């Protein structure tokens, strides 16, 4: 086995990982990113809509500032976020957008003069200011008081990732693509790097590093219907949870995006609604304004998804061979707008649905989209439990999103957190002496070889990995979806425990030689079921509703008992359930819990003197 | 009655000494709205778990799934089986190194391309955290993005007559990249600098003008116009250089 030394190892080469890698490389550190796919295919590239940053250049964003952005973010999180982190983020975001402009991102710019825009199907007029001409402009997204989302047509993630990867090439950041981390090297106190499997040859490599960062994105693929790319399967998370000492934060907080298309679950951007698109029911009538008089289609994603599901339950869904759905209507925006600023949407509709959105309605329904939960870190991006381990972006629970993240806040988080955490990694690497113990490296490598041998030889059993995976996905879909109950979650936990037992007896049907895809799937399946159990069990224990976590049996947000973040550990590899601990959601309180202004629900106040329930 | 689709798929695992290049046949019942993404995953999960292919976003955005579909390079994820005949032949993209079956190594090829074209903004300006961003006309931003839409799937290179006969030809993707920086006011490189990179047979003067690149580009980039524009621009630069001696 080949051993590769680097000062900084980044698992993942999407925006968060590469942005941090640039900081590390600029400071003179050798830096390697591992990636399952070539860097530019990372899922950051699929983010269409944009990045929230309070630049306040467009007339509809006039008067915007980081304070307003911070407030929107905290409300959006339903007070589940760490307010110190949300503050760091909101303050830094405008600078980061300008940094990206300097590096080459072709942001859309302010065009002075009068123009029309749509809101709720109605046409209005606005006038952009002459003195702002040519500055970075913004579009509307849900849950925001101002137009704040900076964008590049509807290919923002793509354009920014290409730019950031260009800078990586310029600064000498190495990207080892088609390489998948399968285990962390650690002694229970410090992380020393990772064992990785080449997806070209199947060989194992030991990457030894002073600092290791996990920036591998989300894990939506543990659900059956998700907007996420096929690589977003949580494989790096399985390596982290297997350490037994690093917790996952708020795994029960799962975002369902209102507009996944039916049947392929591909996302069409929130920009459709931001630009004036509306949601229609089976009678082709708007309904969101009845539930949310003020924000209507532009309430936060958790609220819109909830009302859409509610509306379908009331009998207003459109029946189809792929289940019920609703309609997204962008026809009134016109051909120029749809084939220009919403071109990706146009291409997705025509290529995958055979629908022309200029003249036809788009079938949509809420679909798993984003994992607010992830590797719990402090505000510097340092993971709990292991020194030398960092995380940022969707992979992490940093935690600026709490129980619901706003559209445009995650893409912005990737670069803002990537920059902040990257600089903290540089400080760590400069101020720390790391002693590498070859015995630990060898033992970890041997354990991974052993794991592979067991799967190839079938000595633990002959269970089919794809069947186990499908059963895990279906259990989560059934029990840990938009609306949750004790009964449903308990059943979900029970079935997942059975699936976990089967996952431990998976054996290959093929020979496992080379870049064998069955082996790649089998290596992560047990860890994926553990992630699924963290979601279901965390949701079962959390007896309140907050943001995307909706308990029909506990409909109120309970600030008295549940203003806390769940920390889920998998302490011993043979355990059948995660160990849950809790910590206060935030130490700093700039904005005390209150009304979000949309998605009205009952609140049990922190001042309520009743004792903690069950 | 739905069709029974017959897939002929190239098979070879270079890591397996027992493997020799050959074609395998799989039969699958067509379902509604079936794409090659759905079909290939079903074949892997139900018939042969060792089948190698690459998908990532499965939404035509990331460029991972380029392959030769009935003789034509394209993205598998947005190819609908209903647009194809009942017999479907799938081959890996040529030019790129084979990983196995339908999977090729595009990453290494493209990293080399970034280095050859120095695919980044060249500027002596230093970023100032406290300053407003430099202004840019929105039309300029949009025309840069138009060329930045390339997803590096490799289809244009695989379909290129020149790239197939000479390994060092940069291909439409690299030439388009130069075109993108050439119109970006932030990049301080001169036409002479770009000429150094593409003003030769490996670059713009190697293009035979067959233009399959534009025909197969899944993002419909204006490659024909780009190549014409660059050829004219570099031709003029060459003449200017000649007269300056």
PDB file of N, CA and C in Angstrom, chain A residues 241-281:
ATOM      1  N   UNK A 241     -18.378   8.551  11.659  1.00  0.00           N
ATOM      2  CA  UNK A 241     -19.154   8.006  12.798  1.00  0.00           C
ATOM      3  C   UNK A 241     -18.519   6.729  13.352  1.00  0.00           C
ATOM      4  N   UNK A 242     -17.786   5.998  12.479  1.00  0.00           N
ATOM      5  CA  UNK A 242     -17.128   4.777  12.951  1.00  0.00           C
ATOM      6  C   UNK A 242     -16.015   5.060  13.966  1.00  0.00           C
ATOM      7  N   UNK A 243     -15.559   6.313  14.068  1.00  0.00           N
ATOM      8  CA  UNK A 243     -14.548   6.633  15.083  1.00  0.00           C
ATOM      9  C   UNK A 243     -15.131   6.460  16.481  1.00  0.00           C
ATOM     10  N   UNK A 244     -16.454   6.595  16.597  1.00  0.00           N
ATOM     11  CA  UNK A 244     -17.102   6.435  17.893  1.00  0.00           C
ATOM     12  C   UNK A 244     -16.997   7.654  18.796  1.00  0.00           C
ATOM     13  N   UNK A 245     -16.145   8.619  18.436  1.00  0.00           N
ATOM     14  CA  UNK A 245     -15.941   9.774  19.323  1.00  0.00           C
ATOM     15  C   UNK A 245     -16.410  11.094  18.724  1.00  0.00           C
ATOM     16  N   UNK A 246     -16.693  11.094  17.426  1.00  0.00           N
ATOM     17  CA  UNK A 246     -17.151  12.337  16.784  1.00  0.00           C
ATOM     18  C   UNK A 246     -18.672  12.267  16.599  1.00  0.00           C
ATOM     19  N   UNK A 247     -19.414  13.225  17.168  1.00  0.00           N
ATOM     20  CA  UNK A 247     -20.876  13.178  17.056  1.00  0.00           C
ATOM     21  C   UNK A 247     -21.398  13.851  15.785  1.00  0.00           C
ATOM     22  N   UNK A 248     -22.581  13.410  15.369  1.00  0.00           N
ATOM     23  CA  UNK A 248     -23.324  14.087  14.301  1.00  0.00           C
ATOM     24  C   UNK A 248     -24.362  14.979  14.985  1.00  0.00           C
ATOM     25  N   UNK A 249     -24.470  16.221  14.529  1.00  0.00           N
ATOM     26  CA  UNK A 249     -25.421  17.153  15.129  1.00  0.00           C
ATOM     27  C   UNK A 249     -26.743  17.153  14.384  1.00  0.00           C
ATOM     28  N   UNK A 250     -27.837  17.218  15.136  1.00  0.00           N
ATOM     29  CA  UNK A 250     -29.190  17.428  14.579  1.00  0.00           C
ATOM     30  C   UNK A 250     -29.502  16.628  13.328  1.00  0.00           C
ATOM     31  N   UNK A 251     -29.235  15.326  13.371  1.00  0.00           N
ATOM     32  CA  UNK A 251     -29.467  14.516  12.168  1.00  0.00           C
ATOM     33  C   UNK A 251     -30.938  14.457  11.774  1.00  0.00           C
ATOM     34  N   UNK A 252     -31.828  14.712  12.741  1.00  0.00           N
ATOM     35  CA  UNK A 252     -33.266  14.646  12.429  1.00  0.00           C
ATOM     36  C   UNK A 252     -33.725  15.845  11.587  1.00  0.00           C
ATOM     37  N   UNK A 253     -32.857  16.843  11.424  1.00  0.00           N
ATOM     38  CA  UNK A 253     -33.234  18.029  10.656  1.00  0.00           C
ATOM     39  C   UNK A 253     -32.925  17.817   9.174  1.00  0.00           C
ATOM     40  N   UNK A 254     -33.938  17.404   8.437  1.00  0.00           N
ATOM     41  CA  UNK A 254     -33.783  17.068   7.014  1.00  0.00           C
ATOM     42  C   UNK A 254     -34.680  17.988   6.196  1.00  0.00           C
ATOM     43  N   UNK A 255     -34.114  18.648   5.206  1.00  0.00           N
ATOM     44  CA  UNK A 255     -34.926  19.572   4.418  1.00  0.00           C
ATOM     45  C   UNK A 255     -35.528  18.913   3.175  1.00  0.00           C
ATOM     46  N   UNK A 256     -36.816  19.141   2.993  1.00  0.00           N
ATOM     47  CA  UNK A 256     -37.508  18.706   1.784  1.00  0.00           C
ATOM     48  C   UNK A 256     -37.770  19.943   0.933  1.00  0.00           C
ATOM     49  N   UNK A 257     -37.264  19.924  -0.287  1.00  0.00           N
ATOM     50  CA  UNK A 257     -37.404  21.081  -1.177  1.00  0.00           C
ATOM     51  C   UNK A 257     -38.774  21.023  -1.855  1.00  0.00           C
ATOM     52  N   UNK A 258     -39.465  22.158  -1.923  1.00  0.00           N
ATOM     53  CA  UNK A 258     -40.814  22.135  -2.504  1.00  0.00           C
ATOM     54  C   UNK A 258     -40.876  21.684  -3.966  1.00  0.00           C
ATOM     55  N   UNK A 259     -39.823  21.904  -4.738  1.00  0.00           N
ATOM     56  CA  UNK A 259     -39.980  21.680  -6.178  1.00  0.00           C
ATOM     57  C   UNK A 259     -38.981  20.689  -6.768  1.00  0.00           C
ATOM     58  N   UNK A 260     -39.090  19.418  -6.353  1.00  0.00           N
ATOM     59  CA  UNK A 260     -38.436  18.333  -7.078  1.00  0.00           C
ATOM     60  C   UNK A 260     -39.404  17.912  -8.181  1.00  0.00           C
ATOM     61  N   UNK A 261     -38.891  17.644  -9.388  1.00  0.00           N
ATOM     62  CA  UNK A 261     -39.830  17.291 -10.464  1.00  0.00           C
ATOM     63  C   UNK A 261     -40.235  15.823 -10.358  1.00  0.00           C
ATOM     64  N   UNK A 262     -41.405  15.532 -10.866  1.00  0.00           N
ATOM     65  CA  UNK A 262     -41.950  14.168 -10.845  1.00  0.00           C
ATOM     66  C   UNK A 262     -41.929  13.634 -12.284  1.00  0.00           C
ATOM     67  N   UNK A 263     -41.309  12.450 -12.543  1.00  0.00           N
ATOM     68  CA  UNK A 263     -40.840  11.456 -11.595  1.00  0.00           C
ATOM     69  C   UNK A 263     -39.350  11.465 -11.230  1.00  0.00           C
ATOM     70  N   UNK A 264     -38.473  12.220 -11.821  1.00  0.00           N
ATOM     71  CA  UNK A 264     -37.036  11.927 -11.639  1.00  0.00           C
ATOM     72  C   UNK A 264     -36.408  12.572 -10.408  1.00  0.00           C
ATOM     73  N   UNK A 265     -37.172  13.407  -9.671  1.00  0.00           N
ATOM     74  CA  UNK A 265     -36.680  14.047  -8.438  1.00  0.00           C
ATOM     75  C   UNK A 265     -35.587  15.084  -8.667  1.00  0.00           C
ATOM     76  N   UNK A 266     -35.377  15.463  -9.920  1.00  0.00           N
ATOM     77  CA  UNK A 266     -34.383  16.507 -10.174  1.00  0.00           C
ATOM     78  C   UNK A 266     -34.954  17.828  -9.670  1.00  0.00           C
ATOM     79  N   UNK A 267     -34.081  18.662  -9.106  1.00  0.00           N
ATOM     80  CA  UNK A 267     -34.529  19.933  -8.543  1.00  0.00           C
ATOM     81  C   UNK A 267     -34.751  20.965  -9.633  1.00  0.00           C
ATOM     82  N   UNK A 268     -35.849  21.713  -9.525  1.00  0.00           N
ATOM     83  CA  UNK A 268     -35.889  22.990 -10.237  1.00  0.00           C
ATOM     84  C   UNK A 268     -35.801  24.089  -9.186  1.00  0.00           C
ATOM     85  N   UNK A 269     -35.019  25.101  -9.505  1.00  0.00           N
ATOM     86  CA  UNK A 269     -34.577  26.062  -8.499  1.00  0.00           C
ATOM     87  C   UNK A 269     -35.714  26.875  -7.863  1.00  0.00           C
ATOM     88  N   UNK A 270     -35.460  27.259  -6.602  1.00  0.00           N
ATOM     89  CA  UNK A 270     -36.347  28.182  -5.895  1.00  0.00           C
ATOM     90  C   UNK A 270     -36.429  29.519  -6.631  1.00  0.00           C
ATOM     91  N   UNK A 271     -35.409  29.790  -7.464  1.00  0.00           N
ATOM     92  CA  UNK A 271     -35.422  30.998  -8.291  1.00  0.00           C
ATOM     93  C   UNK A 271     -36.680  31.094  -9.140  1.00  0.00           C
ATOM     94  N   UNK A 272     -37.276  29.949  -9.482  1.00  0.00           N
ATOM     95  CA  UNK A 272     -38.534  29.967 -10.250  1.00  0.00           C
ATOM     96  C   UNK A 272     -39.600  30.725  -9.483  1.00  0.00           C
ATOM     97  N   UNK A 273     -39.719  30.419  -8.194  1.00  0.00           N
ATOM     98  CA  UNK A 273     -40.703  31.121  -7.372  1.00  0.00           C
ATOM     99  C   UNK A 273     -40.204  32.519  -7.015  1.00  0.00           C
ATOM    100  N   UNK A 274     -38.875  32.630  -6.791  1.00  0.00           N
ATOM    101  CA  UNK A 274     -38.289  33.936  -6.495  1.00  0.00           C
ATOM    102  C   UNK A 274     -38.543  34.918  -7.632  1.00  0.00           C
ATOM    103  N   UNK A 275     -38.493  34.406  -8.855  1.00  0.00           N
ATOM    104  CA  UNK A 275     -38.699  35.265 -10.023  1.00  0.00           C
ATOM    105  C   UNK A 275     -40.184  35.455 -10.336  1.00  0.00           C
ATOM    106  N   UNK A 276     -41.070  34.863  -9.514  1.00  0.00           N
ATOM    107  CA  UNK A 276     -42.508  35.111  -9.686  1.00  0.00           C
ATOM    108  C   UNK A 276     -43.347  33.906 -10.060  1.00  0.00           C
ATOM    109  N   UNK A 277     -42.738  32.718 -10.114  1.00  0.00           N
ATOM    110  CA  UNK A 277     -43.495  31.499 -10.409  1.00  0.00           C
ATOM    111  C   UNK A 277     -44.453  31.184  -9.273  1.00  0.00           C
ATOM    112  N   UNK A 278     -45.537  30.463  -9.585  1.00  0.00           N
ATOM    113  CA  UNK A 278     -46.539  30.144  -8.562  1.00  0.00           C
ATOM    114  C   UNK A 278     -46.767  28.636  -8.493  1.00  0.00           C
ATOM    115  N   UNK A 279     -47.343  28.201  -7.366  1.00  0.00           N
ATOM    116  CA  UNK A 279     -47.709  26.793  -7.200  1.00  0.00           C
ATOM    117  C   UNK A 279     -49.214  26.659  -7.408  1.00  0.00           C
ATOM    118  N   UNK A 280     -49.611  25.649  -8.185  1.00  0.00           N
ATOM    119  CA  UNK A 280     -51.028  25.435  -8.477  1.00  0.00           C
ATOM    120  C   UNK A 280     -51.441  24.030  -8.065  1.00  0.00           C
ATOM    121  N   UNK A 281     -52.747  23.864  -7.756  1.00  0.00           N
ATOM    122  CA  UNK A 281     -53.233  22.547  -7.378  1.00  0.00           C
ATOM    123  C   UNK A 281     -53.965  21.863  -8.531  1.00  0.00           C
TER     124      UNK A 281
END
